[in-house]
Coordinates of C-alpha atoms in Angstrom, one line a residue:
M60 CA 121.7 104.9 112.4
D61 CA 121.0 108.6 112.3
V62 CA 122.4 109.7 115.7
S63 CA 125.8 108.1 115.0
A64 CA 125.9 109.5 111.5
V65 CA 125.4 113.1 112.8
L66 CA 127.9 112.6 115.5
A67 CA 130.5 111.2 113.1
V68 CA 130.0 114.2 110.8
K69 CA 130.5 116.6 113.8
I70 CA 133.7 114.8 114.9
A71 CA 135.0 114.9 111.4
L72 CA 134.2 118.6 111.0
F73 CA 135.8 119.3 114.3
E74 CA 139.0 117.6 113.3
R75 CA 139.1 119.5 109.9
I76 CA 138.4 122.9 111.6
R77 CA 140.9 122.3 114.3
A78 CA 143.6 121.4 111.7
R79 CA 142.9 124.6 109.9
L80 CA 142.6 127.1 112.8
A81 CA 144.5 125.7 115.8
P82 CA 148.0 126.4 114.2
R83 CA 146.9 130.0 113.8
G84 CA 146.3 130.4 117.5
V85 CA 142.5 130.0 117.4
S86 CA 140.9 128.1 120.3
V87 CA 138.9 125.3 118.8
T88 CA 136.7 123.3 121.2
F89 CA 133.9 120.8 120.7
G90 CA 131.6 122.5 123.3
D91 CA 130.9 126.0 124.4
P92 CA 134.1 127.2 126.3
A93 CA 132.0 129.5 128.5
D94 CA 135.1 131.7 129.1
Q95 CA 135.8 133.5 125.9
A96 CA 138.9 135.3 127.1
R97 CA 140.7 134.2 123.9
T98 CA 140.7 136.8 121.1
R99 CA 139.5 134.2 118.6
S100 CA 137.6 131.0 119.3
V101 CA 135.4 128.4 117.6
W102 CA 133.1 125.8 119.1
F103 CA 130.1 123.7 118.2
G104 CA 126.7 124.9 119.3
D105 CA 123.3 123.3 118.9
T106 CA 122.5 120.3 116.9
T107 CA 118.9 120.1 115.7
E108 CA 116.9 117.0 116.1
S109 CA 117.2 114.8 113.1
E110 CA 114.2 114.6 110.8
L111 CA 113.8 111.0 109.6
E112 CA 111.6 110.5 106.6
P113 CA 110.9 107.1 105.2
R114 CA 111.9 107.0 101.6
A115 CA 110.2 103.8 100.6
L116 CA 108.2 100.9 102.0
A117 CA 110.3 97.8 102.1
P118 CA 110.0 94.4 103.8
G119 CA 111.8 93.9 107.0
R120 CA 112.5 96.1 110.0
R121 CA 115.0 98.5 108.5
K122 CA 113.7 101.0 105.9
P123 CA 115.5 103.3 103.5
T124 CA 115.2 106.7 105.3
D125 CA 116.3 110.3 104.5
L126 CA 117.9 112.2 107.3
R127 CA 118.2 116.0 107.7
A128 CA 120.0 117.6 110.6
E129 CA 121.7 120.9 111.3
V130 CA 124.8 121.7 113.3
T131 CA 125.7 125.2 114.5
I132 CA 129.3 126.2 114.6
V133 CA 130.1 129.4 116.5
A134 CA 133.0 131.7 115.8
S135 CA 133.9 134.6 118.1
A136 CA 136.5 137.3 117.7
I137 CA 137.4 140.0 120.2
A138 CA 139.2 143.3 119.3
P139 CA 139.4 145.7 122.2
G140 CA 137.9 149.1 121.1
D141 CA 137.8 148.1 117.4
P142 CA 134.5 146.8 116.2
I143 CA 135.6 146.8 112.5
N144 CA 138.6 144.5 113.2
A145 CA 136.4 142.2 115.4
E146 CA 133.9 141.8 112.6
R147 CA 136.7 141.4 110.0
A148 CA 138.3 138.7 112.1
V149 CA 135.0 136.8 112.6
Y150 CA 134.4 136.9 108.8
G151 CA 137.9 135.4 108.3
L152 CA 137.0 132.6 110.8
R153 CA 133.7 132.1 108.9
Q154 CA 135.6 131.7 105.6
E155 CA 138.0 129.2 107.1
I156 CA 135.1 127.2 108.6
E157 CA 133.2 127.1 105.3
A158 CA 136.4 126.0 103.5
A159 CA 136.9 123.2 106.1
V160 CA 133.3 122.0 105.5
L161 CA 133.3 122.4 101.7
D162 CA 136.9 121.6 100.8
D163 CA 138.4 119.5 103.5
F164 CA 135.4 117.2 104.5
D165 CA 134.6 114.3 102.3
P166 CA 130.9 113.3 102.8
G167 CA 131.8 109.8 101.6
S168 CA 133.9 109.3 104.7
V169 CA 130.8 108.8 106.8
P170 CA 128.5 106.0 105.5
G171 CA 125.1 107.3 104.2
I172 CA 126.0 111.0 104.1
Q173 CA 125.0 112.6 100.9
D174 CA 125.8 116.3 101.5
V175 CA 127.2 118.6 104.2
R176 CA 127.2 122.3 103.6
P177 CA 126.8 125.7 105.2
S178 CA 123.2 126.8 104.9
R179 CA 123.0 130.1 106.7
V180 CA 125.1 132.5 108.8
T181 CA 124.2 135.0 111.4
V182 CA 126.8 137.6 112.4
T183 CA 126.3 139.8 115.6
N184 CA 128.5 142.2 117.4
G185 CA 128.6 144.0 120.8
E186 CA 130.7 144.8 123.8
T187 CA 132.1 142.3 126.3
G188 CA 134.3 142.6 129.4
Q189 CA 137.3 142.0 127.2
G190 CA 136.3 144.5 124.4
T191 CA 134.3 144.7 121.2
A192 CA 133.3 141.2 120.1
A193 CA 131.8 139.8 116.9
T194 CA 130.2 136.4 116.7
A195 CA 129.2 134.3 113.7
E196 CA 126.8 131.4 113.9
I197 CA 127.3 129.1 110.9
T198 CA 124.6 126.6 110.4
V199 CA 125.7 123.5 108.6
A200 CA 123.0 121.3 106.9
I201 CA 123.5 117.5 106.8
R202 CA 121.6 115.3 104.4
A203 CA 121.9 111.5 104.5
H204 CA 120.2 108.4 103.1
L205 CA 120.3 105.6 105.7
Y206 CA 118.6 102.4 106.7
A207 CA 116.7 102.9 110.0

């Protein structure tokens, strides 16, 4: 079903991202850590509601259905007094997250998933109590063909 497919993709992406970044001292959490005292951290943000679109009429209760969903992955980097290094660090995190999604994750590992890929990125920066921070929100698009 659609909800379990999206959750399975999120869990698999979390494992791939954590395997890439945790050994480098990056805090990787499944949910918003609220306290961003770490200099570099990554977590999962919002998941959009799935859009289910019937693909064909078929006898029986379960119909071939296309699923589209989006998952936001947030990367944050703090560099006290140095906005350039904060943004440079967040772009490095973005690159590693995109590599984990495109290179490390096999869409065939979750039944029905056709494609998973970054679709857009928003980078912002500003001051926090710990110093200059940059944040990247990477939106990952999920497409699937399921029977629902």
